[in-house]
Coordinates of C-alpha atoms in Angstrom, one line a residue:
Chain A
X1 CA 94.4 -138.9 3.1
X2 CA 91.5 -137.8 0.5
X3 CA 92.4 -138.8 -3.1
X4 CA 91.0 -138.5 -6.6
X5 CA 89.4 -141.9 -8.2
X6 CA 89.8 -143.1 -11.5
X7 CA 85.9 -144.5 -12.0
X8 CA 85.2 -147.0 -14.4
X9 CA 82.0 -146.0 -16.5
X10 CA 79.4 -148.5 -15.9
X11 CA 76.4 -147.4 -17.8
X12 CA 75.7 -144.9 -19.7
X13 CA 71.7 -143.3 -21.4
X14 CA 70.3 -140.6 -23.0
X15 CA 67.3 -139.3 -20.9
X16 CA 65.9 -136.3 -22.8
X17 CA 67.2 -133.9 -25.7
X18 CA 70.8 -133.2 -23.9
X19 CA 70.6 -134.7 -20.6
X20 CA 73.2 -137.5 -20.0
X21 CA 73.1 -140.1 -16.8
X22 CA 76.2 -142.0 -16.0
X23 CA 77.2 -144.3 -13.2
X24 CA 80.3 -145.3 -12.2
X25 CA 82.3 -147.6 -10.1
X26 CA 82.9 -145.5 -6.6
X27 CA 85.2 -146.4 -4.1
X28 CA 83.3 -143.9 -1.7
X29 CA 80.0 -143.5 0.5
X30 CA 78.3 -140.3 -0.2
X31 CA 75.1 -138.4 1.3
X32 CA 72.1 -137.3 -0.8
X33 CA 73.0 -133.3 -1.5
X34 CA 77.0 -134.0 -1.9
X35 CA 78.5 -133.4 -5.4
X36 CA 81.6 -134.8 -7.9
X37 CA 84.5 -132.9 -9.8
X38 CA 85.0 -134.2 -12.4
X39 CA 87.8 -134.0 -14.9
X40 CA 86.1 -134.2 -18.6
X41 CA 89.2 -134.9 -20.6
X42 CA 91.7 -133.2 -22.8
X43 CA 91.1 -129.5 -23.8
X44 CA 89.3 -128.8 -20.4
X45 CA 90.9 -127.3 -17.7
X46 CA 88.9 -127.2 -15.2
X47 CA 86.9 -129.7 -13.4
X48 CA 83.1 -129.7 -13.2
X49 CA 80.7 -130.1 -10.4
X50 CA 77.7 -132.4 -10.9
X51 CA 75.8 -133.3 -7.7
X52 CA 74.9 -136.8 -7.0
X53 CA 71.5 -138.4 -8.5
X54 CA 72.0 -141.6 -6.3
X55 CA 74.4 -143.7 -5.2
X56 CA 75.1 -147.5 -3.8
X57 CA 78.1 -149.3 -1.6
X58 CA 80.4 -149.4 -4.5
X59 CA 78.7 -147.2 -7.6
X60 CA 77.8 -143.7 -7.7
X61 CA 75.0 -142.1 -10.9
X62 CA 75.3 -138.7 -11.8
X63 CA 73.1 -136.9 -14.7
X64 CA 74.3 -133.8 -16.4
X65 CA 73.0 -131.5 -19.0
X66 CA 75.3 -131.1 -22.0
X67 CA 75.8 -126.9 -22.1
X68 CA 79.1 -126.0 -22.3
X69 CA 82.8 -127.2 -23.8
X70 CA 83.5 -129.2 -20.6
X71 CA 80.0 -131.2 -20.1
X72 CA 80.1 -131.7 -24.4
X73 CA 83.4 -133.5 -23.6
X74 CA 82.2 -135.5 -20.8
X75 CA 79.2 -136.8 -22.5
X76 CA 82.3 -138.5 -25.2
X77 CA 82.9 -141.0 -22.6
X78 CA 81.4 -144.0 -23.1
X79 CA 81.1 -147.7 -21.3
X80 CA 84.3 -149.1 -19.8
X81 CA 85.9 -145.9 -19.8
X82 CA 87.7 -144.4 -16.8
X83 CA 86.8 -140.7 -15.6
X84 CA 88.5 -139.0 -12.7
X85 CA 86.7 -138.1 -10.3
X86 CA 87.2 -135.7 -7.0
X87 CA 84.5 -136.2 -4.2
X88 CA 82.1 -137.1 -3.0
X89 CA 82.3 -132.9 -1.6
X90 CA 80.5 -130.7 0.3
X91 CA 77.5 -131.0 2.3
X92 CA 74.6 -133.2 2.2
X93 CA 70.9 -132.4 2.8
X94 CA 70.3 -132.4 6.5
X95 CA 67.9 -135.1 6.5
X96 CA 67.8 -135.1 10.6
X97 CA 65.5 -131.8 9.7
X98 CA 63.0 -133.2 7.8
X99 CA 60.2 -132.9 10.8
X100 CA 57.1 -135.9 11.6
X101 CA 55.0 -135.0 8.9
X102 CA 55.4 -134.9 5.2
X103 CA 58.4 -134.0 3.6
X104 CA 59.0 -132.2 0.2
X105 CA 61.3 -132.2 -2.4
X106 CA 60.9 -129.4 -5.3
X107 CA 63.2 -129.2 -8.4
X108 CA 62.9 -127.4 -11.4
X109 CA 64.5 -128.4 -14.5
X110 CA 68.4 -129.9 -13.9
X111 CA 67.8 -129.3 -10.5
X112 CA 65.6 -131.9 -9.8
X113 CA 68.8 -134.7 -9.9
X114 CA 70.2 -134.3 -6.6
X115 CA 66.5 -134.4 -5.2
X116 CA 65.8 -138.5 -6.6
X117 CA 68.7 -139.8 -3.8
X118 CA 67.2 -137.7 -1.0
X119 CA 63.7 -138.8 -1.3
X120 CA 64.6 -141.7 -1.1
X121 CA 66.8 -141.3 2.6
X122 CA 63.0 -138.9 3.4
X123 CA 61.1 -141.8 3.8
X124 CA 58.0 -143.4 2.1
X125 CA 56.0 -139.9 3.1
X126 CA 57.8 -137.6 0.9
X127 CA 56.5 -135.9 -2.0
X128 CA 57.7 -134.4 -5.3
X129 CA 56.9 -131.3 -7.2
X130 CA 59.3 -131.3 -10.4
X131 CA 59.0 -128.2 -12.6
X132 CA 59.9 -128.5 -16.3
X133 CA 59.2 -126.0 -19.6
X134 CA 58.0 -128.4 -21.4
X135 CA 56.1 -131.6 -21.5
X136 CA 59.1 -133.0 -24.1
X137 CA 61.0 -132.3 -21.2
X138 CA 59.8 -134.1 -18.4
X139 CA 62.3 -136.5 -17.2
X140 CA 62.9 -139.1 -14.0
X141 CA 58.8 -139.1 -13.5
X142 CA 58.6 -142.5 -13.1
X143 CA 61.8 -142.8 -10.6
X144 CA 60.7 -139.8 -8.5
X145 CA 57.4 -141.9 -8.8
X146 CA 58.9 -144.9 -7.0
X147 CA 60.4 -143.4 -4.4
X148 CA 58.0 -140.8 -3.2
X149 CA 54.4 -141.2 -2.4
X150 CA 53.4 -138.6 -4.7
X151 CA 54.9 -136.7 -7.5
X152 CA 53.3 -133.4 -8.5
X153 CA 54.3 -132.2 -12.5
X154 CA 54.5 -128.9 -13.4
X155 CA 55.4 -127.5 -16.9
X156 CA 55.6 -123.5 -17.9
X157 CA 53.3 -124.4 -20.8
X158 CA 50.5 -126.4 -19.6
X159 CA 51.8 -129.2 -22.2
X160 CA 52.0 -131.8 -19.3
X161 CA 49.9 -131.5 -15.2
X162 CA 49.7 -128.5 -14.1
X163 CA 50.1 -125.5 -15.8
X164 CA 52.7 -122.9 -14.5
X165 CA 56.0 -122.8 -12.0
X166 CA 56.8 -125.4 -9.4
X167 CA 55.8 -122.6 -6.9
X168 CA 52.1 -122.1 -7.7
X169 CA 51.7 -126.2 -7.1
X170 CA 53.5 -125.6 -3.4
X171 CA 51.2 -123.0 -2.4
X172 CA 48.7 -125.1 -3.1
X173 CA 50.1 -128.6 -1.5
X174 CA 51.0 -126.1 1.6
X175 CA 46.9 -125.3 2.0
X176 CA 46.6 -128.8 3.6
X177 CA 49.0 -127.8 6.4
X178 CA 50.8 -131.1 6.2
X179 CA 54.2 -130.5 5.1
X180 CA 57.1 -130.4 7.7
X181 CA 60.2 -129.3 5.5
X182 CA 61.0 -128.7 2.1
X183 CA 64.2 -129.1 0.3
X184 CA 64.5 -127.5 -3.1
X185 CA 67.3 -127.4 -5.9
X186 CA 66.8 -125.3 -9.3
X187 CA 67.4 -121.9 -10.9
X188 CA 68.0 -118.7 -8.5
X189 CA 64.4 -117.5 -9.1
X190 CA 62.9 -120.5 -8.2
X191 CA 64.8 -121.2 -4.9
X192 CA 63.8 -117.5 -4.4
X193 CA 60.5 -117.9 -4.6
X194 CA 60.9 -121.2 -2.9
X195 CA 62.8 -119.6 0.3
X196 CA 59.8 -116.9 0.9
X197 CA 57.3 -119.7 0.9
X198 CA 58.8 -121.8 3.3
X199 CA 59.6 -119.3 5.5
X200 CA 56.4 -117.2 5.6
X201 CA 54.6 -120.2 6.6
X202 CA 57.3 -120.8 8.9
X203 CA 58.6 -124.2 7.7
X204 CA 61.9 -125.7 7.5
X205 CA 64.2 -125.2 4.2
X206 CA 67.2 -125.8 2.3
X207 CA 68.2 -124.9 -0.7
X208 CA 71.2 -126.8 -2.6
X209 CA 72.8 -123.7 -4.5
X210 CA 74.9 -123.6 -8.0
X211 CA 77.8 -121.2 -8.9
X212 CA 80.4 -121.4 -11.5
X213 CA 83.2 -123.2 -9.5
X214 CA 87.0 -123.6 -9.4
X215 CA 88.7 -126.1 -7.2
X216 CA 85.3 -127.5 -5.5
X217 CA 87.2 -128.0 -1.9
X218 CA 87.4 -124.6 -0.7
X219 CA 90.7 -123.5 -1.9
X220 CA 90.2 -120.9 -4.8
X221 CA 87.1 -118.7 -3.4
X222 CA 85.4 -118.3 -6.5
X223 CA 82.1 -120.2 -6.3
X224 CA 80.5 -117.9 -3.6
X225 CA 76.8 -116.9 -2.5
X226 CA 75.6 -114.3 -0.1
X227 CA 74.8 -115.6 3.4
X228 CA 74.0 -112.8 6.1
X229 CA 75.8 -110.2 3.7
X230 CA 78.9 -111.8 3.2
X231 CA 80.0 -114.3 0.7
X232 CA 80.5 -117.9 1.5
X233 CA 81.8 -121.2 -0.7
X234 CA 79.3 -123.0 -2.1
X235 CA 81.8 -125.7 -2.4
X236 CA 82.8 -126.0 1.3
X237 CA 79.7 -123.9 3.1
X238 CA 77.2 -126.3 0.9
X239 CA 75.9 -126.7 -1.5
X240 CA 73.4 -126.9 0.6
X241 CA 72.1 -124.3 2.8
X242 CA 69.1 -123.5 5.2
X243 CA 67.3 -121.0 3.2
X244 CA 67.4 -118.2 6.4
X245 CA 71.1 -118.2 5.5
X246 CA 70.6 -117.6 2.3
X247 CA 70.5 -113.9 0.8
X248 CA 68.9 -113.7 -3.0
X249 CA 69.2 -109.8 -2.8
X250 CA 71.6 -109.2 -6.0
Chain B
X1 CA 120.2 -138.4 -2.9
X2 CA 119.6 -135.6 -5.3
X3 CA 120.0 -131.5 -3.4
X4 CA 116.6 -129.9 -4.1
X5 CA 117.1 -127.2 -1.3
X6 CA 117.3 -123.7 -2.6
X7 CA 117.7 -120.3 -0.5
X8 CA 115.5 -117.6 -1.0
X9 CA 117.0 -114.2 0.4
X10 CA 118.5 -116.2 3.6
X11 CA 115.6 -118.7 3.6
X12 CA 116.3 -122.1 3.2
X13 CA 113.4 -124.2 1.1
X14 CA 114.0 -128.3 0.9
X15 CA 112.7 -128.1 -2.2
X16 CA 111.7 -125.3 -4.6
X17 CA 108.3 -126.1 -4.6
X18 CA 106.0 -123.2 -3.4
X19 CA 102.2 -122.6 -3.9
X20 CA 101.1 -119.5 -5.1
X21 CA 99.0 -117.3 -3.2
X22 CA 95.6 -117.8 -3.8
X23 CA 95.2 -120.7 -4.7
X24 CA 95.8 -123.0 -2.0
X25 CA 94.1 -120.9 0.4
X26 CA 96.2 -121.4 3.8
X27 CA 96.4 -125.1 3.6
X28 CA 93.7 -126.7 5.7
X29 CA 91.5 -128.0 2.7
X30 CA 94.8 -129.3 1.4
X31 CA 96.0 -130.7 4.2
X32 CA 93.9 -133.6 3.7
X33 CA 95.1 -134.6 0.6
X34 CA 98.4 -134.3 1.7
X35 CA 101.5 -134.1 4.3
X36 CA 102.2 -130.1 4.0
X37 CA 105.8 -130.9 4.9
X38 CA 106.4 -131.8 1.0
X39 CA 106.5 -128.3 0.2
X40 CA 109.0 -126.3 0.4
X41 CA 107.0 -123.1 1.7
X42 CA 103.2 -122.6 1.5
X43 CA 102.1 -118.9 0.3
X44 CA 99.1 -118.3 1.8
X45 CA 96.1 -116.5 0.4
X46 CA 96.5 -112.4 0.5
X47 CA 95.9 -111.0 3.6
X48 CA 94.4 -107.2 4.3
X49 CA 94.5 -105.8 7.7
X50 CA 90.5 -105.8 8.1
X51 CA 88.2 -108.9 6.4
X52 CA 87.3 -108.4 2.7
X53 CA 84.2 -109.8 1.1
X54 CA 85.6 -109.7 -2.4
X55 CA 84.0 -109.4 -5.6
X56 CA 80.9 -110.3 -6.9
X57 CA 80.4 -113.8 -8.3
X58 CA 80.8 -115.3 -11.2
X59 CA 84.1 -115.0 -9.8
X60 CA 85.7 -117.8 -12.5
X61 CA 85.3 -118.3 -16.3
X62 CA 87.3 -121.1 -18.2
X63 CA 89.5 -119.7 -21.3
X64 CA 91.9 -122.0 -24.0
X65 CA 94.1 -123.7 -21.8
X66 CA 93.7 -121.1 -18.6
X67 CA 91.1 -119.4 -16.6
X68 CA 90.3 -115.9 -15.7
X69 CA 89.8 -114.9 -12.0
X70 CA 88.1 -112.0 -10.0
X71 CA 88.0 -113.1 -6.6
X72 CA 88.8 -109.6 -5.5
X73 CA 91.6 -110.7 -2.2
X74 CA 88.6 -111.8 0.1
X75 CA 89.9 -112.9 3.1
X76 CA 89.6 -113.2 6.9
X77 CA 92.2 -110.1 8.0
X78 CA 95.3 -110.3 9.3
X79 CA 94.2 -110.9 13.1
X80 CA 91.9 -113.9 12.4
X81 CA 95.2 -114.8 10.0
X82 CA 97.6 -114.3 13.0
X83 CA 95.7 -116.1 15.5
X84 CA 94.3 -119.2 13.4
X85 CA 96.3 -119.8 10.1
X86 CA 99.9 -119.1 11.5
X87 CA 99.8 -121.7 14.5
X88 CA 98.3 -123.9 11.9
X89 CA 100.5 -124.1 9.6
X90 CA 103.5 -124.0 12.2
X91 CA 102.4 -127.9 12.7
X92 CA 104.1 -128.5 9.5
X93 CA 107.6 -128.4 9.0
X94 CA 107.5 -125.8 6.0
X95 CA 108.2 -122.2 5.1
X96 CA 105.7 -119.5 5.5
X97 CA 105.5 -117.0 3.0
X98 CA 102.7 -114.1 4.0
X99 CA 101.1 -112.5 0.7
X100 CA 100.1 -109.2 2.2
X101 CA 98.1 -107.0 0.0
X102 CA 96.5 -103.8 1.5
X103 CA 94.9 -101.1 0.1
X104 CA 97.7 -98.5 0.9
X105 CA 101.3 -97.7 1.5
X106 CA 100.6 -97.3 5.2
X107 CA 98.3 -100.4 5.5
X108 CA 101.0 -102.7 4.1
X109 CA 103.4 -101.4 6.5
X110 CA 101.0 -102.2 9.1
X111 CA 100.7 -105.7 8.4
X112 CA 104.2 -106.3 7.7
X113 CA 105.3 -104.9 11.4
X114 CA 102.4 -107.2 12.9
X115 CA 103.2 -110.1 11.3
X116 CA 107.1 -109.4 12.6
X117 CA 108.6 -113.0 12.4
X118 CA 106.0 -115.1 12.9
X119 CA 106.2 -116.2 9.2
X120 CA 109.4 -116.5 7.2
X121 CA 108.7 -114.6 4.4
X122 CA 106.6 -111.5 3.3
X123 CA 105.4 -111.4 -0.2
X124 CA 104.6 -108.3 -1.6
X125 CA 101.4 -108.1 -3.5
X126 CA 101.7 -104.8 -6.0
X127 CA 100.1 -106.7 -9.0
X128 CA 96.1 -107.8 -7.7
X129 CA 94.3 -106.9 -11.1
X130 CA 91.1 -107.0 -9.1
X131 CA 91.0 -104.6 -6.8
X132 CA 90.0 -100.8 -7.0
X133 CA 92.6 -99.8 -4.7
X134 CA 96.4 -100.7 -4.2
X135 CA 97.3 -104.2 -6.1
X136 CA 98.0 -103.1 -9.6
X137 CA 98.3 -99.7 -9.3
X138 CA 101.5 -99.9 -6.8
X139 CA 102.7 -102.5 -9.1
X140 CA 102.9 -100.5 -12.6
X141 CA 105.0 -97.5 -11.7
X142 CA 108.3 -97.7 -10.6
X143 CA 108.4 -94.8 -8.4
X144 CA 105.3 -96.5 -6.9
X145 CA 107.0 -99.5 -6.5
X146 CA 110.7 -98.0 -5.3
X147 CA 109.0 -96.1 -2.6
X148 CA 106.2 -99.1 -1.3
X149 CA 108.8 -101.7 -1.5
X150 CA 111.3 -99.2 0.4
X151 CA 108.3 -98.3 2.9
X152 CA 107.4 -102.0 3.8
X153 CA 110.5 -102.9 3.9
X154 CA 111.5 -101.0 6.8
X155 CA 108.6 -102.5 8.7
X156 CA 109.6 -106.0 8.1
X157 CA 111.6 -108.3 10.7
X158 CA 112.1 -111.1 7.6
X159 CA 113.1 -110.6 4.0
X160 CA 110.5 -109.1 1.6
X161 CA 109.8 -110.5 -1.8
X162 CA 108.1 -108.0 -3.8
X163 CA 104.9 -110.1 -6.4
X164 CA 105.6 -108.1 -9.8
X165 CA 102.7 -107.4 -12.5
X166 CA 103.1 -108.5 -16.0
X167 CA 100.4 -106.2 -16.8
X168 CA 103.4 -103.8 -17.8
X169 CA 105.4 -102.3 -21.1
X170 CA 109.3 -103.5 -19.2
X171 CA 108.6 -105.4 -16.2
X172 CA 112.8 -105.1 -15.9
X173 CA 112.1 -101.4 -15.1
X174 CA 109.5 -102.5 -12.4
X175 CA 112.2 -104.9 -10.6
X176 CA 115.2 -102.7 -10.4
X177 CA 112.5 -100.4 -8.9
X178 CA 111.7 -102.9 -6.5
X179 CA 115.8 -103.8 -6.2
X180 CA 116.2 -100.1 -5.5
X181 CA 113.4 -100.1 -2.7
X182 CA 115.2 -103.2 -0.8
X183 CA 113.4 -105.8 -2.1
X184 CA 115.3 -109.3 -1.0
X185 CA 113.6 -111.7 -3.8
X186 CA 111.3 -111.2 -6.7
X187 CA 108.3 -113.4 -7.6
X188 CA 106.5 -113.4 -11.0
X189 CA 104.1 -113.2 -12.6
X190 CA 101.1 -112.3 -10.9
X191 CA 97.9 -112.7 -13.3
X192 CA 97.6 -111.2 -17.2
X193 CA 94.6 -108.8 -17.0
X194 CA 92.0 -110.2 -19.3
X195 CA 88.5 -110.6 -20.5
X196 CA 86.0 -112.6 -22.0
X197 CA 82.9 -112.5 -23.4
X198 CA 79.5 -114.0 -24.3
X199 CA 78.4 -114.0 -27.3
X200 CA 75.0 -114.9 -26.7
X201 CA 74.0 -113.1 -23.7
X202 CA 76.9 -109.8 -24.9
X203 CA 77.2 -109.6 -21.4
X204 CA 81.0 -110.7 -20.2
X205 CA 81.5 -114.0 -17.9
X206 CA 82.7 -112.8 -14.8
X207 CA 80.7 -110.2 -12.9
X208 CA 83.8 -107.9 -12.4
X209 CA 83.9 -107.4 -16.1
X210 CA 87.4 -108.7 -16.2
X211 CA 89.8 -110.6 -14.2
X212 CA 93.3 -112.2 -14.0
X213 CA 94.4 -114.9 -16.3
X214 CA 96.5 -117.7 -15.2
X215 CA 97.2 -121.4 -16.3
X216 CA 99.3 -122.6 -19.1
X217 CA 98.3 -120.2 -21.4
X218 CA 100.2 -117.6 -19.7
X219 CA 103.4 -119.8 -18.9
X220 CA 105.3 -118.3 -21.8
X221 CA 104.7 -114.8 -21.0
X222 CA 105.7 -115.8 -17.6
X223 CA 108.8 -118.0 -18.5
X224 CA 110.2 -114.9 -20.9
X225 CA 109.7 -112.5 -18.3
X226 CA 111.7 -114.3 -15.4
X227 CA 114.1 -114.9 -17.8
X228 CA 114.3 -111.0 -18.3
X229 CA 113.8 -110.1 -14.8
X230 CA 116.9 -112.7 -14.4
X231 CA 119.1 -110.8 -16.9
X232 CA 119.4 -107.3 -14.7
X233 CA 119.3 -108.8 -11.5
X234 CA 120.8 -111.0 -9.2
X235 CA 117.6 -111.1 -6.8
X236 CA 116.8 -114.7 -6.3
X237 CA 113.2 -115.2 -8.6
X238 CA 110.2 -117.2 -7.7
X239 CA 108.8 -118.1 -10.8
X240 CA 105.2 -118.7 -11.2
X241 CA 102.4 -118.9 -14.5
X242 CA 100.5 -121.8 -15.6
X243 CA 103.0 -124.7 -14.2
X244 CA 101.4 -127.7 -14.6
X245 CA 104.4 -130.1 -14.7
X246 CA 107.7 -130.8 -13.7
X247 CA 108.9 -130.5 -16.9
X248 CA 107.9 -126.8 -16.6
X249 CA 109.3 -126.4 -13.2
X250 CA 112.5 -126.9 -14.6
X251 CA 111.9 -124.6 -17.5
X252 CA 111.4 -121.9 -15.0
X253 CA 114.5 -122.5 -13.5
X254 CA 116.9 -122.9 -16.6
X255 CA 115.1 -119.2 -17.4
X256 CA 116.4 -117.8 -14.0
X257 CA 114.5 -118.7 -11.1
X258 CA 115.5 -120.0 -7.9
X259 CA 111.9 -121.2 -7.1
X260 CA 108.8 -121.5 -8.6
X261 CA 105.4 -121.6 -7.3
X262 CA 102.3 -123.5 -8.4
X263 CA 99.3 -121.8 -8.4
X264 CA 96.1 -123.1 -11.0
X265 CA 97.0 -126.5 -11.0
X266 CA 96.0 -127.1 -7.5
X267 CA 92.5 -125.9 -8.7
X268 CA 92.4 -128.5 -10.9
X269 CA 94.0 -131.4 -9.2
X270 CA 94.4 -130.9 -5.1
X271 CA 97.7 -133.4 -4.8
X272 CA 99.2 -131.1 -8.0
X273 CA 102.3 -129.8 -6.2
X274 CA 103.6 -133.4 -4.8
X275 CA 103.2 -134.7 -8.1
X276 CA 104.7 -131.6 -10.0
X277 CA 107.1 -131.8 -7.4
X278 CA 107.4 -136.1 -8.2
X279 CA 108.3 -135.1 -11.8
X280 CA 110.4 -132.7 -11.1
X281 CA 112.5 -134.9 -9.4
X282 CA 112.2 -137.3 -12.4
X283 CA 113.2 -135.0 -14.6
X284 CA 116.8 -133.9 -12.7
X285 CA 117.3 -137.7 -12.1
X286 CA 117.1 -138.7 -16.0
X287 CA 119.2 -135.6 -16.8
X288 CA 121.4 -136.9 -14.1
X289 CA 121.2 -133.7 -12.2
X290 CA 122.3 -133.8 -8.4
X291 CA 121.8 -130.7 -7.5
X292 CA 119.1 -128.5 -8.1
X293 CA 121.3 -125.2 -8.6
X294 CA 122.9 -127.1 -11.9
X295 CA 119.9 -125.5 -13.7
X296 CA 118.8 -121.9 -12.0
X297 CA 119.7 -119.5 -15.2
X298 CA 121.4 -122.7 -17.0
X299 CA 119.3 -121.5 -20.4
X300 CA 121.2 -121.9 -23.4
X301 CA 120.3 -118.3 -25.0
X302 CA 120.7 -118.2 -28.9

């Protein structure tokens, strides 16, 4: 039978402003693309979803951005202490799909942490293109850096590579004809954008998706997108998804 | 060996833990967490007689100690519920309680004659707050409510429990309106219509502008109103609002209820009803209890 865990925090840094990176003790394999539910503590009802940023035999690192009253909590916990902890849950990034030639990772903002565990189960041929708003921003470079063969910055202002959103620096990559599948994670307008690339050049996509969620294993219906007009779980369905099943239409 | 087993209208439960509809959807996710047979009956998620999408999301916001909901009864339809979810659950040696909801008089008779006895139990649903048609609207007028629950009634082959709103000025009048129709059991509450707002963006959290609260902050409102509902009738109750414990299991039951149901806790902990259901048993066995029924309407009232 599945089970909750209580994780023993191992580590625990500040990467930039309020982002927060944690690893724990985990009794569980996961796959690149899966998430956690986490419980943040007293006051919080709910659990929250963070998706995995990478993960070993027996430990598990997850980075959040403190927003909210649940993820301020969370970020309380310190070294040594115990957090509980549902998952791993849902579904990973089909990696089987990632083709013979170069594969591509894109994350804007928060959404590039689920993306530094997959390139590294890509292969030494992936490449990154990791959109932030500012240069003061910019976090992971250097990791992304180690596991990809190139990493390609973008930042809204110009303040740091290229100037401009994580899309403009695809189209461009694309021109070489080179890249066999992309996977992207980041805000709705991004993965939009992201989805209408890939697919009018006819390349294969997923998207890891986001919605405000309830019970994370399929139980409550609440954290639904549209796929072929209806609504699925992101929980259960994905996160991640091939973009053709995706609809951003409302 | 302490007697947990409670009837419900003819029904017998081994214990008096239920799940409330909604929130447990119809058990497979569950499943793997734990053996179904712990529960006493498993009320599956509302069934209409065609597939609904539901509502828009965000479907969920987080409130002080509860959350609002606007799901909006998506679901399947009764024939993919008939031919997958009913042989599934029958694996399991537990109750079935059927949450029908349908948008009219007529479709809710429909189901209930379809569903004949394949489960064990109807529930009623007059008390959705999220739905356009039907749900809340039956579920607010007793003359509504007389005639629905008097309707379905003659369509069903098991007893009916009719899901009472406590979106209402004397929810008493609601149940002796459902008495009146036939109704064989009563469950409450369903959700306290609510909303919420943010301040930054003025625009409110959930997409349906507002939705059903549930969790402990409604347990109160919940635990007064079975104990009213209790008072004026002798209908066997399934109380249900923000349990989160065993402790308030039993507080359910000293207020009048025969059995309860669990519904938000399972969002936030999947193995919630077998360890409610653990406490529970803790409770009655410190209290040296031995039978369950020691406690249904055992309130000490001022």
């Amino acid at each position: 039978m599945k089970k909750t865990h209580m994780c023993k925090l191992i580590s625990k840094k500040t990467l930039a402003g309020d982002v927060i990176d944690m690893k724990v003790q985990f009794p569980e394999e996961s796959k690149p693309g899966q998430f956690i539910h986490v419980s943040c503590g007293d006051g919080v009802l709910l659990r929250r979803p963070i998706s995995i940023c990478d993960a070993g035999a027996d430990w598990l690192r997850f980075t959040f951005a403190v927003r909210g009253k649940g993820t301020k909590k969370l970020a309380q916990y310190n070294t040594g202490d115990f957090l509980n902890i549902l998952g791993p849950l849902g579904n990973g990034f089909s990696i089987d799909k990632k083709g013979d030639k170069t594969p591509l990772v894109i994350g804007g903002g928060i959404g590039i942490f689920p993306l530094l565990y997959l390139s590294k189960s890509l292969g030494a041929k992936t490449e990154a293109i990791l959109g932030f708003r500012t240069k003061d921003l910019v976090i992971m470079e250097d990791e992304f850096k180690g596991t990809c063969a190139r990493v390609h910055i973008a930042t809204d202002d110009g303040s740091y590579g290229h100037k401009g959103f994580v899309t403009d620096v695809l189209k461009e990559r694309l021109a070489k004809g080179d890249i066999s599948s992309i996977y992207a994670c980041g805000p709705s307008s991004m993965m939009a954008a992201v989805k209408k690339i890939a697919e009018d050049e006819n390349i294969y996509c997923q998207l890891s998706l986001e919605e405000r969620m309830g019970c994370g294993i399929g139980i409550c219906a609440v954290c639904v997108c549209k796929s072929k007009g209806e609504y699925v779980k992101v929980c259960q369905n994905g996160p991640t998804f091939d973009s053709k099943e995706v609809d951003f239409d409302d | 060996m302490i007697n947990l087993e409670v009837d419900i209208a003819g029904v017998k439960l081994k214990n008096p833990i239920i799940t409330a509809s909604g929130t447990f959807a119809n058990g497979r996710e569950i499943s793997e967490y734990y053996d179904l047979c712990e529960l006493g009956a498993v009320c599956v998620k509302a069934i209409t007689l065609e597939p609904r999408r539901g509502n828009k999301p965000p479907r969920i916001a987080e409130t002080p100690s509860g959350i609002l909901n606007s799901v909006g009864l998506q679901n399947a339809g009764l024939a993919y519920f008939m031919k997958y979810e009913i042989p599934f659950l029958r694996k399991y040696d537990t109750k079935i309680i059927a949450n029908i909801s349908g948008c009219t008089i007529e479709e809710n008779c429909e189901i209930a004659k379809r569903l004949g006895n394949l489960v064990d139990l109807i529930e009623l649903n007059v008390s959705c707050p999220n739905v356009k048609e039907g749900g809340v609207a039956f579920g607010t007028n007793p003359k509504i409510t007389k005639e629905i629950t008097k309707r379905v009634k003659e369509n069903c082959a098991v007893p009916l429990i009719v899901k009472l709103s406590p979106n209402v000025t004397d929810i008493k009048e609601i149940a002796k309106a459902a008495e009146e129709g036939g109704a064989d059991a009563l469950s409450l509450i369903n959700t306290i219509l609510g909303m919420q707002i943010d301040v930054n963006t003025r625009r409110p959290t959930l997409a349906n502008n507002t939705g059903g609260l549930s969790g402990p902050a409604v347990k109160p409102v919940a635990v007064r109103m079975a104990w009213e509902v209790s008072s004026i009738t002798d209908l066997p109750i399934i109380g249900m609002g923000g349990i989160m414990s065993g402790e308030d299991v039993a507080e359910f039951m000293l207020a009048g209820a025969t059995a309860v149901a669990v519904g938000t806790a399972n969002l936030v902990n999947p193995t919630a009803c077998v360890d409610i259901k653990k406490e529970f048993i803790n409770y009655l066995d410190e209290n040296n209890i031995d039978d369950v029924h020691e406690i249904i309407k055992a309130v000490k009232i001022f």
